[in-house]
Coordinates of C-alpha atoms in Angstrom, one line a residue:
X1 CA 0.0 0.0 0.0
X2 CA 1.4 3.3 -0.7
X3 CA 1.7 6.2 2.0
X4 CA -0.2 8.3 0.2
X5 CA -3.3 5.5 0.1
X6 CA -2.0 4.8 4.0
X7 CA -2.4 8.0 4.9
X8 CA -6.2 8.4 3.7
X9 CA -7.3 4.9 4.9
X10 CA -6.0 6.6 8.6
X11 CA -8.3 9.4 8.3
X12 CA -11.4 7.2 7.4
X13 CA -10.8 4.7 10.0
X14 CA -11.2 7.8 12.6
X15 CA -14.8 8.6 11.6
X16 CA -17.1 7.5 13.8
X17 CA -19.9 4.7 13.4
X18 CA -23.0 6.4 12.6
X19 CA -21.1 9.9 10.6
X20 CA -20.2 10.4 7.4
X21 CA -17.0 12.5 5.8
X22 CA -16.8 13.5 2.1
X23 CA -14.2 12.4 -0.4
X24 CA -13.2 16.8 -0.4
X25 CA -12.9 16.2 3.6
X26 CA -10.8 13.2 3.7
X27 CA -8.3 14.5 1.5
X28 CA -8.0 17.8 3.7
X29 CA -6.8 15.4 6.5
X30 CA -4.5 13.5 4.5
X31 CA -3.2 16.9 3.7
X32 CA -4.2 16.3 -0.3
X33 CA -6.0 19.4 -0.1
X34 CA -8.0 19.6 -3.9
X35 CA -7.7 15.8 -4.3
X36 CA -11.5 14.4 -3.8
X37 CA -10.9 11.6 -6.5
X38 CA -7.1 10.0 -5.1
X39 CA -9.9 9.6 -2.4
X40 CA -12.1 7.7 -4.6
X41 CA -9.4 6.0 -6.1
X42 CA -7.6 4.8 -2.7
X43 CA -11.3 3.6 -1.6
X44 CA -11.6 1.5 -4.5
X45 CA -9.1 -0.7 -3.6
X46 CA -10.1 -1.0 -0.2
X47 CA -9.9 -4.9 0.8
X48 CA -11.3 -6.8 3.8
X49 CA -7.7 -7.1 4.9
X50 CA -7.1 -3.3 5.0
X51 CA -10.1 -2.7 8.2
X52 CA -11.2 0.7 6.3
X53 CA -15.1 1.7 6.9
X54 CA -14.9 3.0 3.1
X55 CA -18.5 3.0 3.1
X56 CA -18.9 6.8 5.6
X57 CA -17.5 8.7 2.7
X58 CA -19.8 10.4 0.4
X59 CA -20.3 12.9 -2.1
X60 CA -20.2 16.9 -1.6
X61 CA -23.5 16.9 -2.4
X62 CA -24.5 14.1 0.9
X63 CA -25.0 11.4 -1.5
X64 CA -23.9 7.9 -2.2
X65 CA -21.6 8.0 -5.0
X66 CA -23.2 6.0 -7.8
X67 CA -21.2 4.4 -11.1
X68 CA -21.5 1.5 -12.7
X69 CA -18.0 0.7 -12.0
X70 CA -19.1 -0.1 -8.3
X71 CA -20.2 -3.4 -9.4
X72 CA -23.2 -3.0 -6.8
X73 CA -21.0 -1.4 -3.4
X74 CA -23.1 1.9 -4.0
X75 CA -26.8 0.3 -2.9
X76 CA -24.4 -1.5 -0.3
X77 CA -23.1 1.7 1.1
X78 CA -26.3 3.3 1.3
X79 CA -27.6 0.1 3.2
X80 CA -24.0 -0.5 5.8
X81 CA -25.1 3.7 6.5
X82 CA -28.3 2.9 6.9
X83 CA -27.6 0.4 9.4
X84 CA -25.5 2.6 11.6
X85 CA -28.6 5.1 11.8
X86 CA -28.0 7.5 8.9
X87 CA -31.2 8.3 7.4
X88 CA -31.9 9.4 3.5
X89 CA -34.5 11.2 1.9
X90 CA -34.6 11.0 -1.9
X91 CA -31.4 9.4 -2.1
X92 CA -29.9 12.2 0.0
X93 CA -28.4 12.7 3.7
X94 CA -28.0 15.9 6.1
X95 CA -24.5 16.8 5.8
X96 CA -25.3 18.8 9.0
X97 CA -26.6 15.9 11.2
X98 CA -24.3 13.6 9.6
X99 CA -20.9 15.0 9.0
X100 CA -18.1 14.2 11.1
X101 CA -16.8 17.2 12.6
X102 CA -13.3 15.8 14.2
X103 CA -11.9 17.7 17.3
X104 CA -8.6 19.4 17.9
X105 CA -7.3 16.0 19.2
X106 CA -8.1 14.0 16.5
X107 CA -6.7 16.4 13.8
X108 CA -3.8 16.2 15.9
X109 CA -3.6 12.8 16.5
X110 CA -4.2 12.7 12.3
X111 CA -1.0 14.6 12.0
X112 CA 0.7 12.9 14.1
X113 CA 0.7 9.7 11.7
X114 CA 1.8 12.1 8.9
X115 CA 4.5 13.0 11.2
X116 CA 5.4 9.6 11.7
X117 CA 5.3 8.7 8.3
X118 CA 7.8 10.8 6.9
X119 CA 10.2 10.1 9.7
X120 CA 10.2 7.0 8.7
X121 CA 11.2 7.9 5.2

């Protein structure tokens, strides 16, 4: 797996169950401001192995990203949110009840793996 693709799959593992982040929110704290889609792209090869709860990241606009090329894992998303409590309405979530709004100490905590990441480069 490649830092970069490490570095996002830290940040989703810290949302909690229940809250959502977008794909423009997860990049912030990986520090790849302007980079929504390496999001996308690093989610797509999410395995079983990796422990990543892929599924709380959505769209800008509080929706399930849909595509043919999800092979099905965009009705699952909107179901594994579903079953933490997230509700929809016309295919749609409240960003403002929903979003993950990390504290000070997990920001810190967040750049404190970058930290440790390029030490160890």
């Amino acid at each position: 797996m490649s830092k970069t693709y490490d570095r996002i799959y830290n940040v989703v593992r810290q949302i909690p169950y229940g809250q959502v982040a977008t794909y423009g929110q997860v990049a912030e704290l990986a520090g790849l401001i302007g980079k929504p889609r390496l999001v996308g792209y690093a989610l797509y090869r999410v395995t079983a192995d990796n422990c990543v709860p892929w599924h709380r990241v959505i769209n800008a606009k509080g929706e399930v990203s849909r595509s043919p090329l999800r092979n099905g894992t965009d009705a699952l998303q909107q179901t594994l949110l579903e079953e933490e409590g997230i509700r929809f309405t016309q295919g749609k979530l409240d960003l403002g009840r929903y979003r993950w709004q990390p504290s000070w100490a997990e920001i810190a905590a967040i750049a404190q793996h970058w930290a440790e990441d390029e030490a160890a480069t």
